[in-house]
Each structure stands twice: as C-alpha cells, then as structure tokens.
PDB file of C-alpha atoms in Angstrom:
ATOM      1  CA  UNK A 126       9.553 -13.627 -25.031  1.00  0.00           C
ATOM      2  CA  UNK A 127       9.587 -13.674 -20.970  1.00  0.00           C
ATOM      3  CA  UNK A 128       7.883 -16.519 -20.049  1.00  0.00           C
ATOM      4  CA  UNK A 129       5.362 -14.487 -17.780  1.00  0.00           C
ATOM      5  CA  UNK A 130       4.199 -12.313 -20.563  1.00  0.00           C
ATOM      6  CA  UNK A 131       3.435 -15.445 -22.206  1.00  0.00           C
ATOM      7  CA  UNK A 132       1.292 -17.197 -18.850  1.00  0.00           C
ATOM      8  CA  UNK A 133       0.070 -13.379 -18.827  1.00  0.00           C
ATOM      9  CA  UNK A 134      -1.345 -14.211 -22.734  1.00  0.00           C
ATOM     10  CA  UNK A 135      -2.556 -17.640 -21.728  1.00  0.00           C
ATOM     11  CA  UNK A 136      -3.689 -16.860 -18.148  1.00  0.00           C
ATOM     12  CA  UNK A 137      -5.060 -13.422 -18.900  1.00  0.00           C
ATOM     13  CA  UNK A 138      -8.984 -14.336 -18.781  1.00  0.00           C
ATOM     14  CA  UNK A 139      -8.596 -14.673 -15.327  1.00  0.00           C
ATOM     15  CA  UNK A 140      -8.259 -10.761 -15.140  1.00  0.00           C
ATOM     16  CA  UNK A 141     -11.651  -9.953 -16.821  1.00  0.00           C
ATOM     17  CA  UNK A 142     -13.469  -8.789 -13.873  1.00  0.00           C
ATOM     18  CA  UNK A 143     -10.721  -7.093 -12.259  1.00  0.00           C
ATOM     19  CA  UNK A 144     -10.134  -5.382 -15.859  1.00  0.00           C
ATOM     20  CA  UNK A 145     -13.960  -4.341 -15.496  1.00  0.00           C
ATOM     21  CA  UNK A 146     -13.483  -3.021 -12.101  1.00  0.00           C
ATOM     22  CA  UNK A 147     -10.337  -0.687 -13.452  1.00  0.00           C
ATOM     23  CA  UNK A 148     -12.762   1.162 -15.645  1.00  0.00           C
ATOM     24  CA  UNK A 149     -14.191   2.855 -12.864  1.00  0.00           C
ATOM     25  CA  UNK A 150     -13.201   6.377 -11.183  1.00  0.00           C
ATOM     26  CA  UNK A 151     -10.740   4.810  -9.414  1.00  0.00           C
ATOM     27  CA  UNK A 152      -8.536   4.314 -12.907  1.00  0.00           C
ATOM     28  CA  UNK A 153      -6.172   7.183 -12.121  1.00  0.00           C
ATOM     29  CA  UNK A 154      -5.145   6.073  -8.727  1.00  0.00           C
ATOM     30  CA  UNK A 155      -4.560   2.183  -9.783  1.00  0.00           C
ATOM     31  CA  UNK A 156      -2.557   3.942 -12.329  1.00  0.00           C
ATOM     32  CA  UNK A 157      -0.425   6.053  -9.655  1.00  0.00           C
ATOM     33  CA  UNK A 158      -0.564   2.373  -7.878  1.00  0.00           C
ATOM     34  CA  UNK A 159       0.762   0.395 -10.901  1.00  0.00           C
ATOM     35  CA  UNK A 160       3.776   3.276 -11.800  1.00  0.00           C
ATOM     36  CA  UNK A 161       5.366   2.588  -8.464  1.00  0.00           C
ATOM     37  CA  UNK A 162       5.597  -0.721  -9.570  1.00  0.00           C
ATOM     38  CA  UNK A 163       6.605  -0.550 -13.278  1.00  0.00           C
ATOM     39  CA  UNK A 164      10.952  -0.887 -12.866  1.00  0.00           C
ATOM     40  CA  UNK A 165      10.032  -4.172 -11.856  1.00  0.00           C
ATOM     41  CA  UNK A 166       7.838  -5.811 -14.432  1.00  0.00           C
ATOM     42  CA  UNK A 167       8.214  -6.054 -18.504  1.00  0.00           C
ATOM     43  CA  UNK A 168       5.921  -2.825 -19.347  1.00  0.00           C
ATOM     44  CA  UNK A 169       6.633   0.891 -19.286  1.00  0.00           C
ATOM     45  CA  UNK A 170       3.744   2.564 -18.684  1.00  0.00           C
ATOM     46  CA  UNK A 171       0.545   1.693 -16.624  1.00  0.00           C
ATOM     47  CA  UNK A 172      -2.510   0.483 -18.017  1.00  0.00           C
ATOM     48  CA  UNK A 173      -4.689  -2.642 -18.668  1.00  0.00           C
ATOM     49  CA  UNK A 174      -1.522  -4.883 -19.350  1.00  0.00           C
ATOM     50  CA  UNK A 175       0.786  -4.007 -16.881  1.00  0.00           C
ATOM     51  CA  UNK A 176      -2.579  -4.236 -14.090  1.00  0.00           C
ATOM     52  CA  UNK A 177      -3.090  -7.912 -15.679  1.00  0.00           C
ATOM     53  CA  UNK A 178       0.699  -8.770 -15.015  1.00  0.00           C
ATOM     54  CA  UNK A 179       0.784  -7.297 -11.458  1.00  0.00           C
ATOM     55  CA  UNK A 180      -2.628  -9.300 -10.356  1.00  0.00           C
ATOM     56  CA  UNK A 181      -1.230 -12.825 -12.019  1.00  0.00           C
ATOM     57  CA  UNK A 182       2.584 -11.827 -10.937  1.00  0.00           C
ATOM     58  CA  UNK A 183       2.555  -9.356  -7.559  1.00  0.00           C
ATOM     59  CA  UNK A 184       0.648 -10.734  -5.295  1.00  0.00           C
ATOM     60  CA  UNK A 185       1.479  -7.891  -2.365  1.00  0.00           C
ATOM     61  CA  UNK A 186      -0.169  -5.494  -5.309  1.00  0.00           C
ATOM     62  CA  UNK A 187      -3.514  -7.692  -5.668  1.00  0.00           C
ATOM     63  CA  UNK A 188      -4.368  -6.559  -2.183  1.00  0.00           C
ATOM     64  CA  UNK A 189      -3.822  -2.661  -2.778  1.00  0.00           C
ATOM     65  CA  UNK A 190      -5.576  -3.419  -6.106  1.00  0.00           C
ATOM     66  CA  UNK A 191      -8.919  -5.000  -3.994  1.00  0.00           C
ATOM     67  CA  UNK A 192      -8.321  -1.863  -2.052  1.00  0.00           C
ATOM     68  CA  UNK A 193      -8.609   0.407  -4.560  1.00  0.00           C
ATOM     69  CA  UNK A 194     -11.799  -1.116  -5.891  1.00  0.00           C
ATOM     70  CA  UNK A 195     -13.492  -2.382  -2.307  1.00  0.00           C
ATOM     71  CA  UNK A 196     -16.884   0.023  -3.297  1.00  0.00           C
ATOM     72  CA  UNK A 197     -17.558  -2.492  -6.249  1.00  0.00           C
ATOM     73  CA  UNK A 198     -18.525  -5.563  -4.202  1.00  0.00           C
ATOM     74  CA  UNK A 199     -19.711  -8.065  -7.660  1.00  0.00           C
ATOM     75  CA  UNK A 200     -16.424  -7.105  -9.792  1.00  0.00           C
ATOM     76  CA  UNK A 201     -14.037  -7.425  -6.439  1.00  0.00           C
ATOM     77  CA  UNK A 202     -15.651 -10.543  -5.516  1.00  0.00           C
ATOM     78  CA  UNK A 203     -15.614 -12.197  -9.246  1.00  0.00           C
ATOM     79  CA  UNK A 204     -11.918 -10.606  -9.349  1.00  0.00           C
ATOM     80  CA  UNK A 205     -11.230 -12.198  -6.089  1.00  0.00           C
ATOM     81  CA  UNK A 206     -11.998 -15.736  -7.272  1.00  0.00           C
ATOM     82  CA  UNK A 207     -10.247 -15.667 -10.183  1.00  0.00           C
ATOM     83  CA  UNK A 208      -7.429 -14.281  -9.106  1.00  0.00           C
ATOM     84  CA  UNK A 209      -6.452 -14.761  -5.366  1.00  0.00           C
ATOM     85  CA  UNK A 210      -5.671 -12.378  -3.268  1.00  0.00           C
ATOM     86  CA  UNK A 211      -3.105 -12.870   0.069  1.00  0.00           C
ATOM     87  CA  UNK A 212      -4.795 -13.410   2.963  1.00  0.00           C
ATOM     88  CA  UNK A 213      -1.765 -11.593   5.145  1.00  0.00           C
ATOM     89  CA  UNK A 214      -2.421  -8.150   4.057  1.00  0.00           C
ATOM     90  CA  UNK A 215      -4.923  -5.845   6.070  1.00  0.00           C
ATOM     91  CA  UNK A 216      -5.513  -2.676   4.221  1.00  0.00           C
ATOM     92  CA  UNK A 217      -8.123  -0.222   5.691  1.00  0.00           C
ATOM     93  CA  UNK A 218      -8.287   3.840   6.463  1.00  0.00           C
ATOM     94  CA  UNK A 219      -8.115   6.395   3.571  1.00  0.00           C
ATOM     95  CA  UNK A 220      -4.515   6.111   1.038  1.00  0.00           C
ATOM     96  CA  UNK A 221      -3.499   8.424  -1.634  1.00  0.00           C
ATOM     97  CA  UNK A 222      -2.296   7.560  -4.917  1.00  0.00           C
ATOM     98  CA  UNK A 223       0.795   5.912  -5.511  1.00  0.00           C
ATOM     99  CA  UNK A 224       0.797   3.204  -2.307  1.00  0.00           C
ATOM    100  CA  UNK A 225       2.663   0.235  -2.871  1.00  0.00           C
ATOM    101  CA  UNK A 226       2.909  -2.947  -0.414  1.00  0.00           C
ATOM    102  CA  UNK A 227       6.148  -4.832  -1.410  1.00  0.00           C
ATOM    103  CA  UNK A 228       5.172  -8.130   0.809  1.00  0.00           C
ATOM    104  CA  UNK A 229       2.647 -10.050   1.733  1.00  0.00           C
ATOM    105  CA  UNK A 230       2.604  -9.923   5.521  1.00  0.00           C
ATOM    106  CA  UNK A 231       1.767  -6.330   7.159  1.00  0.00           C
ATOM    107  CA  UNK A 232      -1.500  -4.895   8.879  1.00  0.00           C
ATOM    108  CA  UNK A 233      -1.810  -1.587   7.841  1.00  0.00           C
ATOM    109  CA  UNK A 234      -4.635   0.517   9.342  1.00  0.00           C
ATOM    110  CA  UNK A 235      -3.767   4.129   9.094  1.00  0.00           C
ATOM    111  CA  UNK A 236      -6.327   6.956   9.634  1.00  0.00           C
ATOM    112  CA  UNK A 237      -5.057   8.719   6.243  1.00  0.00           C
ATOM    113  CA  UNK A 238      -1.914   8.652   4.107  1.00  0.00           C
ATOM    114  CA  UNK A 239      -0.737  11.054   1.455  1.00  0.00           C
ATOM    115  CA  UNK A 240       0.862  10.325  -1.714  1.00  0.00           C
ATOM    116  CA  UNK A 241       3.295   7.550  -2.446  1.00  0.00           C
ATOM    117  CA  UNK A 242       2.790   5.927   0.785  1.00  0.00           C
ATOM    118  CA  UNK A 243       5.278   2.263   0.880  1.00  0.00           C
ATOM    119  CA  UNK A 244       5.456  -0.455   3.004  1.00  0.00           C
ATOM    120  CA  UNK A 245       7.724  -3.175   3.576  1.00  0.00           C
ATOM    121  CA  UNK A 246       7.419  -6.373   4.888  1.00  0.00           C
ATOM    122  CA  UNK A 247       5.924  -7.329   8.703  1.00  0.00           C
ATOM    123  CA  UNK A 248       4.907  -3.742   9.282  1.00  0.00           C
ATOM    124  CA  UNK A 249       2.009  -3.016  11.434  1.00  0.00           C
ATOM    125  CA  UNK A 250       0.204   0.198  11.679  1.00  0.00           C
ATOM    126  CA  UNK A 251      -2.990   0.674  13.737  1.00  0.00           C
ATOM    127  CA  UNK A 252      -4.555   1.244  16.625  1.00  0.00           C
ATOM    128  CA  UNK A 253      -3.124   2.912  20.217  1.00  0.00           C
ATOM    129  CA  UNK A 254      -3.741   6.059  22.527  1.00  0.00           C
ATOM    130  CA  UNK A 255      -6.007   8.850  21.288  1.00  0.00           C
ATOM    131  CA  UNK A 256      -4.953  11.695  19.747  1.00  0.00           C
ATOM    132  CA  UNK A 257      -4.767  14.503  22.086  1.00  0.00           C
ATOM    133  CA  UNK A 258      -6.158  16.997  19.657  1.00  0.00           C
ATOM    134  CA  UNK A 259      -9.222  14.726  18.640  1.00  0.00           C
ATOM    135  CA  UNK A 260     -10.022  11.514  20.938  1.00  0.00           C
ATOM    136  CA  UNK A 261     -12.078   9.797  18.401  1.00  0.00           C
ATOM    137  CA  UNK A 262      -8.602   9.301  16.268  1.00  0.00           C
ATOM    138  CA  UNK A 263      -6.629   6.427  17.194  1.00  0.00           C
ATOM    139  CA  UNK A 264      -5.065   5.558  14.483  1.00  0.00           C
ATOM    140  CA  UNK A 265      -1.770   7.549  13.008  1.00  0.00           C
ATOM    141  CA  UNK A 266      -1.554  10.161   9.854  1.00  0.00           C
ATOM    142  CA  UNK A 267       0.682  10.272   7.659  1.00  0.00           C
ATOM    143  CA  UNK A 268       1.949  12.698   5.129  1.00  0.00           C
ATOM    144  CA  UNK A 269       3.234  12.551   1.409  1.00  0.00           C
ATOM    145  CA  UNK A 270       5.960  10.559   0.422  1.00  0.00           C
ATOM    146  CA  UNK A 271       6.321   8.042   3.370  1.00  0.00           C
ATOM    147  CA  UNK A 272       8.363   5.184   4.085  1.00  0.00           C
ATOM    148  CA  UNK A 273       8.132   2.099   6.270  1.00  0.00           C
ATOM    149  CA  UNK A 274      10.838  -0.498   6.360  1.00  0.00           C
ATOM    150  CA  UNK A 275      10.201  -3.884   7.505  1.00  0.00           C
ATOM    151  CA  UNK A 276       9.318  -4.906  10.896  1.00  0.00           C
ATOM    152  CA  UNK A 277       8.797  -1.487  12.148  1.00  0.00           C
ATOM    153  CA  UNK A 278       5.398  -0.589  14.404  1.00  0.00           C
ATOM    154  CA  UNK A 279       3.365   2.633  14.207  1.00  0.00           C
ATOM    155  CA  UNK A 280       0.347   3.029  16.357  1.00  0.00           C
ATOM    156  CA  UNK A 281      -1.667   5.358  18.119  1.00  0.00           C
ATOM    157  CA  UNK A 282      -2.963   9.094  17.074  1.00  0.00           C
ATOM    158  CA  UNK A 283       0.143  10.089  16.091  1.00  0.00           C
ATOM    159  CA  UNK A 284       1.034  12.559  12.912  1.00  0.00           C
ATOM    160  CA  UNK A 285       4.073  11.418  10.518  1.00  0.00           C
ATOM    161  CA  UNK A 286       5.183  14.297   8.354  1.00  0.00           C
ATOM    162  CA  UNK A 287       6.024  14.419   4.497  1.00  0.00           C
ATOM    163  CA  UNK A 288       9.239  13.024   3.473  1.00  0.00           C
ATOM    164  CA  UNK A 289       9.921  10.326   6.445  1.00  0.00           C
ATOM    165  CA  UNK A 290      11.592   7.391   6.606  1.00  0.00           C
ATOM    166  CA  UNK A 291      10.661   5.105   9.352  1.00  0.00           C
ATOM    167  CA  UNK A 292      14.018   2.192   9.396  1.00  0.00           C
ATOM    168  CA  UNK A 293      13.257  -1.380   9.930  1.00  0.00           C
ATOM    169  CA  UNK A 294      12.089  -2.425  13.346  1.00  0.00           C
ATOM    170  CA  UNK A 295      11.759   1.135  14.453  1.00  0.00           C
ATOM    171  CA  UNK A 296       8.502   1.465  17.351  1.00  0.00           C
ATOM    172  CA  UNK A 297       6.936   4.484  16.632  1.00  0.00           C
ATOM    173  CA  UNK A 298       4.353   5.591  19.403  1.00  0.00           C
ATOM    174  CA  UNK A 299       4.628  10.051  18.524  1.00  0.00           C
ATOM    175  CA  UNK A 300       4.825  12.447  16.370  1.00  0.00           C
ATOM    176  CA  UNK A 301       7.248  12.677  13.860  1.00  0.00           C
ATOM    177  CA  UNK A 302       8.163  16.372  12.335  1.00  0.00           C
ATOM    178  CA  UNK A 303       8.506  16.567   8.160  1.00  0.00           C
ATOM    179  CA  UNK A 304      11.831  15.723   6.373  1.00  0.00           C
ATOM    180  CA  UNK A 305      13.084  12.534   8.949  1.00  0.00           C
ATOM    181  CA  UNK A 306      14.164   9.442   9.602  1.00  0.00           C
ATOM    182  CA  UNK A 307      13.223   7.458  12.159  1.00  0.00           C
ATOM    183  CA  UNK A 308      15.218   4.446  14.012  1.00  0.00           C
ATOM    184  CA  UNK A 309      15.071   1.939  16.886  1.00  0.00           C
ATOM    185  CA  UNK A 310      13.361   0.852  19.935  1.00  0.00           C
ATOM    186  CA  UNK A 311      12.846   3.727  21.482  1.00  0.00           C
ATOM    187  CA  UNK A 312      12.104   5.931  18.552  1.00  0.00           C
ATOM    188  CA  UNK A 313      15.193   8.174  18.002  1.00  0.00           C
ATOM    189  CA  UNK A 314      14.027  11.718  15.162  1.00  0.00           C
ATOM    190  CA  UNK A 315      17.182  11.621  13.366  1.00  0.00           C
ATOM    191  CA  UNK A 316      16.678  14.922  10.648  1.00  0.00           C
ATOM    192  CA  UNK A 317      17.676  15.046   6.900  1.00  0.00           C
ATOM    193  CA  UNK A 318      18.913  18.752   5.731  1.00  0.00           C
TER     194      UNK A 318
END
C-alpha cells in the first residue's frame, strides 16, 4: 500500500470540515479542480478521497481548494486549521473550472479566467493600466484553456485569448489574440496553426 494512502487513512480526520465544505454547490468545480490533478496522485476519479489526498498531499491545491469554498467562512476556517494552507499563494478575481496552481509561490489576481486555467511557479498576475474599453478594469482576462509558465508577469487590462501559452519569464503588458504562444521580455505573439 503507498505509504500516503495509508497517512491519508490515519491522518484523514483532519479533512472533516473541508469534506463538509465540498458538499456544497461548489462540488462540480472542485471536481473539474481535482481531475487536473488526478495523473499525479493514487486515485482515478475525483471525489471525497482523492480531495482528502490533495489537501494532506498538494499543498499548491489547498489554496485553489480555500478558493473554491471562500463563501463558507466556519467550514474554510475549521478546514484551514486543520489542514494548513500556504501562505505564498494569492488567489482572487472570478476562475472557471478546472484551475490548477502547481507551486506554492504566485500572486494571481485576474479579473476572470475561463476553463482549465494553470499556473506555474513565481507567476504574478494583477494589477496595471486600465483597460481602454472599460477604465474600471485593471486587471487582465483570460480565456479557456490558458497557460502560464513560471516566472512570467501579466498585468494590466489586457485580454488573453483561448488556447495560449504564455513561456516562462515572458512580461506580458497587451493583448494577446486566441491560439498563441507567448515569449520573452518584450512580449513577442508567436502563433500556433
């Protein structure tokens, strides 16, 4: 038996209020949370025991997880005791189902992202000039199926299309058109066919 299944068995109390918590309406997004991380834990599908062996085991998914659930203040705070979450992940702005943080040291403050939205290590996303269509927004969109490698910064009221790939270290400061990747310091579009 793999010797984290078993701390899982022994350990798993520690879950109960986060288990409470992942009754709520926000059970089908953990879920889409908890797939993208399934090839690298010891269950196939998500559900109450893979959730229990990412909170003991991932600690970068304990802080989408306390994202997920931040409207239930008691259960996130009891959760948040028992099990601890990293203190060098920011998560705010509205995410789609399916994000995944694979480290523990990013600030990610987008206005909205779509669907299976991933980010590595040492990114920061957030704040920077307005948008010039709407001057309230100063924080960047971005569309379905986005990707952030490490080290790379987005900010401003920029718009990131579906499909992108945005390469480690890569500044990103305007818009970026659908089916892309982006690279370096200053941002260079490169397109995918």
């Amino acid at each position: 038996m793999n010797k984290n299944i078993l701390l899982q068995r022994l350990t798993g109390w520690r879950c109960l209020a986060a288990d409470l918590a992942y009754q709520s309406e926000a059970q089908e997004t953990i879920n889409a949370d908890l797939s993208r991380f399934l090839p690298e834990i010891p269950y196939q599908q998500a559900g109450i025991r893979a959730l229990n062996y990412c909170l003991l085991f991932i600690p970068s998914f304990r802080s989408v997880f306390y994202y997920r659930i931040r409207e239930h203040f008691i259960l996130r705070g009891l959760s948040k005791i028992s099990v601890k979450a990293p203190s060098a992940i920011e998560i705010h702005g509205s995410i789609g189902k399916g994000f995944a943080v694979y480290h523990n040291s990013c600030v990610i403050h987008p206005h909205r992202a779509g669907q299976n939205f991933t980010v590595n290590y040492g990114v920061v996303i957030g704040k920077g000039k307005p948008a010039p269509d709407d001057p309230t927004r100063v924080d960047p969109d971005f569309g379905d199926n986005v990707e952030v490698f490490p080290n790379a910064s987005i900010f401003g009221g920029i718009t990131i299309g579906n499909n992108v790939k945005i390469g480690a270290g890569a500044v990103v400061n305007k818009d970026v058109p659908d089916n892309c990747t982006v690279v370096g310091n200053p941002m260079r579009i490169i397109p995918r066919d």
